[in-house]
Coordinates of C-alpha atoms in Angstrom, one line a residue:
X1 CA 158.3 218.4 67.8
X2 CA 159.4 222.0 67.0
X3 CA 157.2 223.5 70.1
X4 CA 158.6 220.3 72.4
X5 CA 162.3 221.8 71.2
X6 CA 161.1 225.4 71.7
X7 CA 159.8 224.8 74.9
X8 CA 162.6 222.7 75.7
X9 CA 165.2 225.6 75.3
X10 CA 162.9 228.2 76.7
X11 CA 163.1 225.9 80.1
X12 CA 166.9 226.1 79.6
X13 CA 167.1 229.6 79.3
X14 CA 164.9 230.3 82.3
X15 CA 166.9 227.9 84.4
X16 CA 170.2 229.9 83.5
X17 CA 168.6 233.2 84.0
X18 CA 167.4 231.5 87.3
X19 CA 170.6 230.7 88.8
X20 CA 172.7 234.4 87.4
X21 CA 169.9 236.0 89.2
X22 CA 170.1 233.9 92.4
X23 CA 173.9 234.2 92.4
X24 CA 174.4 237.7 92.0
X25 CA 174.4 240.1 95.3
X26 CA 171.2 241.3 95.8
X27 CA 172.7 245.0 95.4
X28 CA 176.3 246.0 94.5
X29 CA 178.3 245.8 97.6
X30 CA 176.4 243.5 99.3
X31 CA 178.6 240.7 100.8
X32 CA 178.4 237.8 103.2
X33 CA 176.0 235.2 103.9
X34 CA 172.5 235.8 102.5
X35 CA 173.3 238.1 100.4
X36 CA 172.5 236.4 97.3
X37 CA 169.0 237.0 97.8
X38 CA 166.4 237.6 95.5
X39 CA 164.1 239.4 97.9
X40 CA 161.6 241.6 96.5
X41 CA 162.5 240.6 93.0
X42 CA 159.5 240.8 90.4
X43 CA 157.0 241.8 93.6
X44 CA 154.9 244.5 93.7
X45 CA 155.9 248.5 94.5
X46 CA 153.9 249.5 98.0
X47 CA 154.2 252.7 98.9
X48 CA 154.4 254.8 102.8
X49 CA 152.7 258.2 102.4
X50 CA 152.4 259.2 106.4
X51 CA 153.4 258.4 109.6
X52 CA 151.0 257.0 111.7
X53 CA 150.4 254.0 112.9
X54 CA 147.3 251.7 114.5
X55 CA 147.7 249.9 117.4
X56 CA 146.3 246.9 115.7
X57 CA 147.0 243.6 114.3
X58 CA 149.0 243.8 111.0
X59 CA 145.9 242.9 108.7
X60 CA 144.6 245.4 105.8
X61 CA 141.2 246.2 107.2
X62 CA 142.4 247.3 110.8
X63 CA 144.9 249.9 109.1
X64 CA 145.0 253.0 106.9
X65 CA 146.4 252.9 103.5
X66 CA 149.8 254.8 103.3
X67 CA 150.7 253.6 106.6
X68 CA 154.4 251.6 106.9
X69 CA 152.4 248.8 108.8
X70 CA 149.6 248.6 106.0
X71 CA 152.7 248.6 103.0
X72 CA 153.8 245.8 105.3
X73 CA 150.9 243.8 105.1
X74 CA 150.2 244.4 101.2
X75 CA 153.6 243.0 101.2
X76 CA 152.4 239.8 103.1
X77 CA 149.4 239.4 100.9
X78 CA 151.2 239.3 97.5
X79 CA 154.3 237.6 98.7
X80 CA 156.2 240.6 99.1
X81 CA 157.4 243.3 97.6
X82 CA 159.1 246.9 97.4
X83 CA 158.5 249.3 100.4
X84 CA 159.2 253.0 99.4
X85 CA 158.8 256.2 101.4
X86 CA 157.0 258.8 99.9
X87 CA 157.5 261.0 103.1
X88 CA 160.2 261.7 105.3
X89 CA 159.8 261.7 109.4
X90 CA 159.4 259.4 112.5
X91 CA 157.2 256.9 112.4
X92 CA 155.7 255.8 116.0
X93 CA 154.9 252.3 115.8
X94 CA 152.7 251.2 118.5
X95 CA 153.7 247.3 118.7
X96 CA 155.8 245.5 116.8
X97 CA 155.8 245.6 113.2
X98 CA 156.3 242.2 111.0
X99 CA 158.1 242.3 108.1
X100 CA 157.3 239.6 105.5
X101 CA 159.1 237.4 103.1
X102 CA 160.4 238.9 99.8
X103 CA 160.4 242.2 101.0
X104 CA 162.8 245.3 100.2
X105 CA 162.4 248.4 102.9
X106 CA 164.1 251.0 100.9
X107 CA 164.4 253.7 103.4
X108 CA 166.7 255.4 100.8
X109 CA 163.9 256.4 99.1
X110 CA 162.9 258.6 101.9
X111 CA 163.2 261.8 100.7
X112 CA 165.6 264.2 102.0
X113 CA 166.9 263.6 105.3
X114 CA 165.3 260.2 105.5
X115 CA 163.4 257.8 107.2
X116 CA 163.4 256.7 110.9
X117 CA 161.6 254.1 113.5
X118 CA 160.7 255.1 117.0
X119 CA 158.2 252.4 119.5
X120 CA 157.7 249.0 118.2
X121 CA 160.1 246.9 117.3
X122 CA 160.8 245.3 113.8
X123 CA 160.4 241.7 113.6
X124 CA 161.8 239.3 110.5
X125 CA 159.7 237.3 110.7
X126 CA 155.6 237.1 110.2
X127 CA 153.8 234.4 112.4
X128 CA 152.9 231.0 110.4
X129 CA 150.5 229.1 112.6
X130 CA 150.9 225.4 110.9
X131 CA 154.0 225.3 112.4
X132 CA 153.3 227.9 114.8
X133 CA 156.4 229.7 114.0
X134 CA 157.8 233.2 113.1
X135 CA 159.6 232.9 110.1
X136 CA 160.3 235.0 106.6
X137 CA 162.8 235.0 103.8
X138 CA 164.9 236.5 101.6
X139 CA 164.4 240.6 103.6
X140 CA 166.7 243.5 102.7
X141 CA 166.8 246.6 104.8
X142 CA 168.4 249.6 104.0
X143 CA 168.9 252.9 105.2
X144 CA 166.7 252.8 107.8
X145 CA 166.7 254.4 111.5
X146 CA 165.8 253.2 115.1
X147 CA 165.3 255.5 117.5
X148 CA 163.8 253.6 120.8
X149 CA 161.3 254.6 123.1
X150 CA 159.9 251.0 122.9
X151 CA 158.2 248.9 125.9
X152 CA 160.6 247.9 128.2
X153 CA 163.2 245.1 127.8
X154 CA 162.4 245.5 123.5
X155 CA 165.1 244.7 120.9
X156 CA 165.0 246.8 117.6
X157 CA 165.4 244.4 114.9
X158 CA 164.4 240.5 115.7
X159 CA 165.5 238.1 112.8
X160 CA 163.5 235.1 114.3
X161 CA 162.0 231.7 112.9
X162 CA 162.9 228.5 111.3
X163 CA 163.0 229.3 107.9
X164 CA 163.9 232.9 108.3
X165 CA 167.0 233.1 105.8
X166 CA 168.6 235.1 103.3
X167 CA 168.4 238.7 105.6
X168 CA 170.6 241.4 104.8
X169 CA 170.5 245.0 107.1
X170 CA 172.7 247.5 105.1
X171 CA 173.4 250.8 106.1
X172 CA 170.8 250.8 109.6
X173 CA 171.2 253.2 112.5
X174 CA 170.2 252.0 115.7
X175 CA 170.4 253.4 118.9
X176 CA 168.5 253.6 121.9
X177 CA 167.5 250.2 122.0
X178 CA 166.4 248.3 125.6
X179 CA 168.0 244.6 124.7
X180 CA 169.0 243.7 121.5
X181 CA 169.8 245.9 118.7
X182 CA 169.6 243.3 115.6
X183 CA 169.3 240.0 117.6
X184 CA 169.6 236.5 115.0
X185 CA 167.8 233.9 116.9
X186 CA 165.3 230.4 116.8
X187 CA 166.9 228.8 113.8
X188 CA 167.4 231.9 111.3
X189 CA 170.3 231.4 109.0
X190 CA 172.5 232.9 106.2
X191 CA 172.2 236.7 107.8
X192 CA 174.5 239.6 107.0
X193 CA 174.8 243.0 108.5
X194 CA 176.8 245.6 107.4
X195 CA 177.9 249.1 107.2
X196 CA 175.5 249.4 110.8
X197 CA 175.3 251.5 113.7
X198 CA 174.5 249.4 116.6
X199 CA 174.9 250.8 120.2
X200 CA 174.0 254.2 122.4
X201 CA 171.2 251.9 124.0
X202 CA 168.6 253.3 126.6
X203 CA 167.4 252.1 129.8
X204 CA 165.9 248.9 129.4
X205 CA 163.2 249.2 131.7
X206 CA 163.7 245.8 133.5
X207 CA 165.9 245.1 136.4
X208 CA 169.3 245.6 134.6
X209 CA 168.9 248.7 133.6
X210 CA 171.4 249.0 131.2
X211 CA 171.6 245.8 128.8
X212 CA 172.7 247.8 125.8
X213 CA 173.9 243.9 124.0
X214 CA 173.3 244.4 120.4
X215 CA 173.8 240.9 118.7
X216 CA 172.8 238.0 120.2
X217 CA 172.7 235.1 118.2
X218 CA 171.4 232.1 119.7
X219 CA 169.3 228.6 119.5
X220 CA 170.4 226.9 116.4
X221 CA 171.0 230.9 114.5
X222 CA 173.4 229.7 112.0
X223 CA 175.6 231.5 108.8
X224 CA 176.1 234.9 110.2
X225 CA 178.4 237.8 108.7
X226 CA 178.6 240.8 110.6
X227 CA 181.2 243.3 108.8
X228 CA 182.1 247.2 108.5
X229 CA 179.9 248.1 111.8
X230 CA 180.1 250.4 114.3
X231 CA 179.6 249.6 117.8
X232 CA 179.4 252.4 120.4
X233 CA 178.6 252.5 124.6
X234 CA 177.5 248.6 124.4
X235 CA 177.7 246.4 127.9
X236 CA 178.7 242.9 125.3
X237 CA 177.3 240.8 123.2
X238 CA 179.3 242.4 119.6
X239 CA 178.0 239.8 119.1
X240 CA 178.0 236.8 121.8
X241 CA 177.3 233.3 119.6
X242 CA 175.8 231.6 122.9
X243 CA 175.9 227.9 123.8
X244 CA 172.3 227.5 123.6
X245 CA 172.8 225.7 119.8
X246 CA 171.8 221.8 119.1
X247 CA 174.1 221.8 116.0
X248 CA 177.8 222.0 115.9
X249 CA 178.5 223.5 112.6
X250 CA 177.7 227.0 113.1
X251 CA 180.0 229.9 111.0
X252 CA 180.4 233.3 111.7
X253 CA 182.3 236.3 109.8
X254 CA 183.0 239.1 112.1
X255 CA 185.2 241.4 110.5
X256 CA 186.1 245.3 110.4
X257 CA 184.1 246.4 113.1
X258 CA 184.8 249.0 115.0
X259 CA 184.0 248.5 119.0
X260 CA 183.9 251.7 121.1
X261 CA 183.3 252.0 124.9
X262 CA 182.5 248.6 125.5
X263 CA 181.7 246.9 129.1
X264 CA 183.8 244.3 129.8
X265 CA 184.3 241.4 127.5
X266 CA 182.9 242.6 124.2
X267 CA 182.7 239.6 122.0
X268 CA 182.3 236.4 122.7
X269 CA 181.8 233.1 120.4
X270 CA 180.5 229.9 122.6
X271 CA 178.4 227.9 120.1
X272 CA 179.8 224.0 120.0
X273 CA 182.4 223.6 117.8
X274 CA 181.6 226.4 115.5
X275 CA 184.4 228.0 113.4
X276 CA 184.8 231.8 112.4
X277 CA 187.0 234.3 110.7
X278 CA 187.7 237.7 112.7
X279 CA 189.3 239.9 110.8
X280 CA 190.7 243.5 110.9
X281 CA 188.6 244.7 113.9
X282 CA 189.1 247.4 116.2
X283 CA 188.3 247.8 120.0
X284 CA 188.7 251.0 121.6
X285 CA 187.5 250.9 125.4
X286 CA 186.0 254.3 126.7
X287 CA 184.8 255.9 130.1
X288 CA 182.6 253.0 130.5
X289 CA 185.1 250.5 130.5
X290 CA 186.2 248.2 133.0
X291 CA 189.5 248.4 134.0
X292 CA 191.9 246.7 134.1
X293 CA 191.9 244.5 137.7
X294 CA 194.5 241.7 138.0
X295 CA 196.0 242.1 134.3
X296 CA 194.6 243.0 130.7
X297 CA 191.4 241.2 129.7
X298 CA 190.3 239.8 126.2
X299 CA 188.5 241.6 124.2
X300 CA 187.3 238.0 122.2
X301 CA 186.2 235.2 124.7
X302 CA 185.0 231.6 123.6
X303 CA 184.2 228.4 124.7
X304 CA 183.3 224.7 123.8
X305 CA 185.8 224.0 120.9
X306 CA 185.3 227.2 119.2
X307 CA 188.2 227.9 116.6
X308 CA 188.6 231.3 115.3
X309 CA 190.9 232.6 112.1
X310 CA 192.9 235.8 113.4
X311 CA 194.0 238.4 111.7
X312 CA 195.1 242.0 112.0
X313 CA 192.5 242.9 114.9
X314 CA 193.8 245.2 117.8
X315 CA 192.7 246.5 120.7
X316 CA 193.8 250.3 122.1
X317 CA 194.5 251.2 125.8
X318 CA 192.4 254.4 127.4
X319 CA 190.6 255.2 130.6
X320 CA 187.9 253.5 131.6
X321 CA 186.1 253.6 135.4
X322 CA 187.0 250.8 138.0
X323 CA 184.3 249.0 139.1
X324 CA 184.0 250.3 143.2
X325 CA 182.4 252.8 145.0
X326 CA 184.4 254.6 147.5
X327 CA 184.0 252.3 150.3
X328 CA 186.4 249.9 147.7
X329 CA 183.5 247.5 147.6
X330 CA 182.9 246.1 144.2
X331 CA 179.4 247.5 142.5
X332 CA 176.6 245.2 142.5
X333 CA 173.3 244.2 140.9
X334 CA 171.6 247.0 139.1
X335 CA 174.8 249.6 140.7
X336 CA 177.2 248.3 138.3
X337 CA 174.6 249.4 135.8
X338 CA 174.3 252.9 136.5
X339 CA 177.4 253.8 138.7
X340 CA 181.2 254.2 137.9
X341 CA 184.1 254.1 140.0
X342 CA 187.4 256.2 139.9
X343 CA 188.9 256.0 136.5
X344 CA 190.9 253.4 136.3
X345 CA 193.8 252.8 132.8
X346 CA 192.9 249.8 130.5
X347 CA 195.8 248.2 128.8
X348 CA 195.0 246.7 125.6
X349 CA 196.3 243.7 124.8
X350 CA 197.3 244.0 121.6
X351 CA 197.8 247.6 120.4
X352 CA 200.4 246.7 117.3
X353 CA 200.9 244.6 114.9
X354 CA 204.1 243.4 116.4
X355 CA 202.3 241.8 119.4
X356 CA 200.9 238.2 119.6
X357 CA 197.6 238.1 118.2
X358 CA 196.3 235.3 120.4
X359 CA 196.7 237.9 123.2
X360 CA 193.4 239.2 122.4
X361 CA 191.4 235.8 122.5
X362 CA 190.6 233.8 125.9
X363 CA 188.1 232.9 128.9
X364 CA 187.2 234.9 131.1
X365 CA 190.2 236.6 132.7
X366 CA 192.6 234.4 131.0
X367 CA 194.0 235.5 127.9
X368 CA 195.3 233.2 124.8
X369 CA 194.0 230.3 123.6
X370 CA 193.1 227.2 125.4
X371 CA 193.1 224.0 123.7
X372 CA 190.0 222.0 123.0
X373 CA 188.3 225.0 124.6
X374 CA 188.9 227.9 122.7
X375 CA 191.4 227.4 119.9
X376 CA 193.3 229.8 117.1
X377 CA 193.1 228.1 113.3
X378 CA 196.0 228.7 110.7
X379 CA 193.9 229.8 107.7
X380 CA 190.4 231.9 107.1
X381 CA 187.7 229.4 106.8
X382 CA 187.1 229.2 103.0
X383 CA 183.4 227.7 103.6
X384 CA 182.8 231.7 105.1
X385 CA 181.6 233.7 101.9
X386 CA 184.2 235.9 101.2
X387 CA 183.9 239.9 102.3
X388 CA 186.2 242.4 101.3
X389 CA 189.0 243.1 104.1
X390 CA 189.9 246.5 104.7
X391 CA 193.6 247.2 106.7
X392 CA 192.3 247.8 110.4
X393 CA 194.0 251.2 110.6
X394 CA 192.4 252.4 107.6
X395 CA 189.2 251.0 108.7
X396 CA 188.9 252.9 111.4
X397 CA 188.1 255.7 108.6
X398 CA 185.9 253.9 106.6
X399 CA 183.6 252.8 109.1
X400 CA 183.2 256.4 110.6
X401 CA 183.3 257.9 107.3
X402 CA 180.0 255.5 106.2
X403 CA 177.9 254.1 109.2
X404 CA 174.9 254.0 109.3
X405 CA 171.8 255.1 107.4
X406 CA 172.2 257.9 105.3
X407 CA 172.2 260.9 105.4
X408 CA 173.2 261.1 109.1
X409 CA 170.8 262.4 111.4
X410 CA 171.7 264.1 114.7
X411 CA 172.1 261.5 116.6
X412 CA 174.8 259.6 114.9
X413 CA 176.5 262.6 114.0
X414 CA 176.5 263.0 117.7
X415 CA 178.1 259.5 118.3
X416 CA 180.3 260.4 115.6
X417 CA 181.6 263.0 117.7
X418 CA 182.0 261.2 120.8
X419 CA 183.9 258.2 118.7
X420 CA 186.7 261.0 117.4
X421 CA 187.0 262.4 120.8
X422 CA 186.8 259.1 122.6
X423 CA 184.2 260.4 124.8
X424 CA 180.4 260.3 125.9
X425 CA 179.1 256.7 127.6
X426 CA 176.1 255.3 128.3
X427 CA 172.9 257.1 128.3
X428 CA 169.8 255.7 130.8
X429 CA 167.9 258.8 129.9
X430 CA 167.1 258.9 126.0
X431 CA 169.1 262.8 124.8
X432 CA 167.3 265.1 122.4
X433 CA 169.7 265.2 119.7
X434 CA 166.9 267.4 117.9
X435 CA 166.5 265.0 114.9
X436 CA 164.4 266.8 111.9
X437 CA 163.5 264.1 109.0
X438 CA 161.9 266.3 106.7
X439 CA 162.1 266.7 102.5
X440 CA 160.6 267.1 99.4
X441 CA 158.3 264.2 97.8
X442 CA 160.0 262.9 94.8
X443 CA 157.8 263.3 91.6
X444 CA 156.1 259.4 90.8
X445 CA 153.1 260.1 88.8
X446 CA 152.5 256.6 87.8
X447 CA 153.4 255.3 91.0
X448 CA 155.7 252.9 89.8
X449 CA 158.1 253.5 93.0
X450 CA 161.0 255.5 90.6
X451 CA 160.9 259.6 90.7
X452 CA 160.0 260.5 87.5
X453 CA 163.3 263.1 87.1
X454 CA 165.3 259.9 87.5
X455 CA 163.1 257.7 84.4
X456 CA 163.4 260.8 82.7
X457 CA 167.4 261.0 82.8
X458 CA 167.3 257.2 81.8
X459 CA 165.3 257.4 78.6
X460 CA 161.8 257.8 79.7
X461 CA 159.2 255.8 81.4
X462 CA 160.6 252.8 82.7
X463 CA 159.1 249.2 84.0
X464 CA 160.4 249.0 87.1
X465 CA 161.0 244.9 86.3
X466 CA 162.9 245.4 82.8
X467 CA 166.1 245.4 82.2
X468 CA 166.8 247.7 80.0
X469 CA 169.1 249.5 82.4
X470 CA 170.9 246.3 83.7
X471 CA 170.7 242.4 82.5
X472 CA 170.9 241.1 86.3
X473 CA 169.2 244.1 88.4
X474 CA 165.6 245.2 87.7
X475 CA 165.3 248.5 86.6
X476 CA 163.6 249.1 90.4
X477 CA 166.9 247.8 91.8
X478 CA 169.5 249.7 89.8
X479 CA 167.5 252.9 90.8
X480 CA 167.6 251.8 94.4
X481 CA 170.8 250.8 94.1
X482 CA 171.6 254.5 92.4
X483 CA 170.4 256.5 95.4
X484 CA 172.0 254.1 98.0
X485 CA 175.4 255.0 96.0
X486 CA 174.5 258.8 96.1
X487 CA 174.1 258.6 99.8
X488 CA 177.5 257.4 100.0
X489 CA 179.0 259.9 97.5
X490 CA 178.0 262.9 100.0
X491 CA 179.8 261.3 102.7
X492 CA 182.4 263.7 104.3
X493 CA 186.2 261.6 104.6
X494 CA 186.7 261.3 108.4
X495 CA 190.1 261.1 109.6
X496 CA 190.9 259.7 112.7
X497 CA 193.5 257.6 111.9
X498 CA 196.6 259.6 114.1
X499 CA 199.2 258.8 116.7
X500 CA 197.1 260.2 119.5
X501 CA 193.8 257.6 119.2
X502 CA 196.7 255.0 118.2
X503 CA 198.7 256.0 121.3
X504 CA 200.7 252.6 122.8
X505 CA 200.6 251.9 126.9
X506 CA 203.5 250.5 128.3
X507 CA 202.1 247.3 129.2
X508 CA 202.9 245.8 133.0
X509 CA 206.0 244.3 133.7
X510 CA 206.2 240.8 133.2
X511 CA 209.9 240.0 134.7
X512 CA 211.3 236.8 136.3
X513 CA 210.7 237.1 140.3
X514 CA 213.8 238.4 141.3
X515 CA 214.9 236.2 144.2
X516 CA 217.4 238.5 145.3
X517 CA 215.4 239.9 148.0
X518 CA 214.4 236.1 149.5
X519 CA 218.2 235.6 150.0
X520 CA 219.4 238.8 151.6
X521 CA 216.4 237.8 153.9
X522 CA 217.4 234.6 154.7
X523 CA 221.2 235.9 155.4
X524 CA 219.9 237.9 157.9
X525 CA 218.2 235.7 160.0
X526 CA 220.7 233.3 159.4
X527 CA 223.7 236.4 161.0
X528 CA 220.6 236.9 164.2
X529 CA 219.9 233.0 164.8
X530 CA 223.8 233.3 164.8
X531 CA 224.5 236.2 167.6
X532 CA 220.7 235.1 169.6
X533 CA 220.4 232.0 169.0
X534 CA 223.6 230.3 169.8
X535 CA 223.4 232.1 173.4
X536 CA 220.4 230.7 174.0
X537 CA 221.2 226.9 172.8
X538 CA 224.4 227.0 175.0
X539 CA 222.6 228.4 178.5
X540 CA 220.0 225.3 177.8
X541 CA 223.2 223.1 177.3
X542 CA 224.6 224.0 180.1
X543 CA 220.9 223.5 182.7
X544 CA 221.4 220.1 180.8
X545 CA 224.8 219.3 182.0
X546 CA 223.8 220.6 185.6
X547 CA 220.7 218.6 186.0
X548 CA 222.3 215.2 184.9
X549 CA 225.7 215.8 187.2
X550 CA 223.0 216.0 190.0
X551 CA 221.0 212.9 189.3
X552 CA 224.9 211.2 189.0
X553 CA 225.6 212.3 192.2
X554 CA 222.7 212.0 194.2

């Protein structure tokens, strides 16, 4: 009876333990669907000591130990686990790479200037052949790099699969990209990314050369937060919720993100009836831009009952290109791609807080909202997990001050640049930004996955799943979490928050027609049918009068 009761409130304990831990963000700061995940929780610590990589399926005895591919499938074999970097560099994948279920990429363990991905994509998702499917669970990224040169038409990251769920991407760089930069598609749910860099895509190698469209989220994706990004030299798609969905309950947080240089209509939410909160976001058109042709566009477009919660987003006026050659003939095809017009002003449509906010919402051309089609909703959707809103002006600093994977390589200091001076666009031809990922290997004698300084500072050797450090995190997790939160400390403030990259456009006149003009108009022929006209009435009365005397008299 005693080991009945004992067992009985061991059960009770676990349970409670079970549900703190599976309620608490899976790192401090992490917000938005998903991010209560438990991902590599209690798994194993694999470790990346070089960077090659085998053309070869993902499967332990086509690869060489150390390799990221090989941690990745060590990962898949003992149902996931920690990926650390012992080096720091460019790793060349040559196909796609599959990362499995409870898995934690901890590219901030990369020592000194980090970690980065060039070639094969990264796919969430590992391939389950009973149902033949793609799909993987509970994944956190972090700090990690993508750098292109992939086969053509590739996306970076691919969260795919029924059953793919609980995904965060935190603090990932990605640019140079051929389609998608972190597309959410086939039925993966309860996704967040945040505190990204997606954009500065590549040619794409297929017939539309530039398709630089970095969040697509399509067929039956559902649950999606997308917060505190940055978006730079993108054609659309920041993010574009498509209409190719079955269900009509999809939700969507997209909220202070920064949008630079964008195409034409950057964001767009079509999924049936779906419902989202947007929130505090900034678009700032660039040298790429469309202009303006027949009025201001939207910068959010949306169809088939899509509702959407407003609130403090704006979008700036600048110069963009217009979209002709000289013969004034529209570009076409793969030209509209690669060639620009004249520049041509862009007026934003809402560049204060004093303006309409529904001014920024529409179809196609047609701005404010269209009932039944695309509609505006009074209050934030409460069944949205909650992210933490930053003012949109002072998010403009945030984001630039903490993009990305950290510590910034050259390439998104480089897009840093071209953000703060409004300038640069998009790039067919990959630049040499002259990246250097190099460092010192931490010290991990027993290989536990923590630097041995660090265990020292705490007390001494440490089990990296105690929690002697922290009663939620392991004590692999509050390290992690510790050199995530150094990265951020060294961040340099950025500052763009002035009158000149807030400057206002006089909008186009919107007056009544003045009819003014019509009238004197009409006087005037009135005064010459008056002088010519009656002459030429009175001679025909007159042949009238002679013609009929004649007949009278004849």
């Amino acid at each position: 009876m005693q080991k009945a009761i004992l067992f009985g409130c061991w059960c009770i304990i676990e349970g409670i333990c079970a549900v703190s831990s599976a309620q608490i963000p899976c790192f401090p700061g992490a917000e938005g669907f998903g991010t209560d995940t438990v991902h590599a929780r209690g798994k194993q610590v694999f470790h990346v000591t070089r960077l090659d990589d085998e053309d070869k399926l993902q499967k332990l005895h086509y690869l060489k130990p150390g390799q990221l591919r090989y941690a990745l499938a060590q990962a898949a074999e003992a149902g996931g686990g920690y990926i650390v970097f012992d080096v720091a560099g460019s790793i060349k994948l040559h196909r796609m790479a599959e990362i499995p279920s409870h898995t934690y990429v901890a590219g901030q363990t990369a020592p000194g200037s980090g970690i980065a991905i060039e070639g094969g994509a990264l796919w969430i998702g590992t391939w389950k052949q009973d149902p033949a499917v793609y799909t993987a669970h509970d994944v956190v990224v972090r700090h990690v790099r993508y750098r292109g040169r992939a086969k053509a038409g590739s996306d970076a990251f691919n969260i795919i699969g029924v059953g793919t769920k609980n995904v965060v991407l935190d603090h990932v760089s990605v640019s140079f990209f051929q389609d998608g930069a972190a597309d959410i598609v086939d039925g993966a749910t309860d996704v967040t990314l945040q505190w990204c860099h997606f954009g500065d895509a590549a040619d794409s190698g297929t017939d539309e050369r530039y398709h630089g469209q970095p969040n697509l989220i399509t067929k039956d994706a559902n649950r999606v937060s997308i917060h505190h990004n940055l978006y730079t030299h993108t054609h659309s798609r920041t993010p574009w919720a498509t209409s190719f969905f079955r269900i009509e309950d999809f939700q969507i947080e997209f909220s202070n993100n920064l949008v630079y240089d964008y195409r034409k209509y950057p964001s767009g939410f079509d999924a049936p009836k779906g419902i989202g909160n947007v929130v505090g976001n900034l678009y700032v058109p660039g040298s790429f831009s469309h202009a303006d042709q027949g009025g201001p566009r939207p910068v959010i477009v949306g169809d088939n009952g899509f509702r959407i919660y407003l609130r403090d987003n704006l979008a700036l006026s600048g110069t963009g290109h217009n979209n002709k050659g000289s013969d004034g003939q529209s570009f076409r095809g793969n030209d509209q791609h690669t060639q620009r017009g004249s520049p041509g002003e862009i007026v934003g449509t809402r560049q204060t807080s004093e303006e309409a906010e529904s001014a920024l919402m529409g179809k196609g051309p047609t701005t404010g909202p269209i009932r039944g089609v695309f509609e505006t909703h009074d209050e934030r959707f409460s069944s949205i997990p909650i992210v933490s809103y930053t003012p949109v002006k002072k998010n403009l600093n945030q984001v630039a001050t903490y993009f990305g994977a950290l510590p910034r390589d050259n390439t998104d200091k480089r897009v840093l640049r071209e953000l703060s001076t409004r300038s640069g666009g998009w790039k067919l031809e990959i630049p040499d930004d002259k990246n250097v990922y190099a460092g010192d290997v931490r010290p991990d004698a027993d290989l536990d996955g923590i630097d041995d300084r660090w265990e020292a500072k705490k007390g001494g050797d440490l089990n990296p799943h105690g929690h002697e450090l922290d009663p939620n995190y392991e004590n692999m997790e509050v390290y992690l979490n510790d050199l995530a939160q150094s990265l951020v400390a060294d961040c340099v403030p950025v500052d763009l928050q002035n009158a000149e990259f807030f400057k206002v456009t006089a909008k186009p006149s919107s007056k009544p027609l003045d009819v003014r003009p019509f009238f004197l108009g009409f006087l005037g022929l009135g005064a010459v049918f008056l002088v010519f006209g009656y002459k030429y009435i009175y001679s025909l009365w007159q042949a009238r009068a002679s013609f009929l005397a004649k007949i009278y008299h004849s």
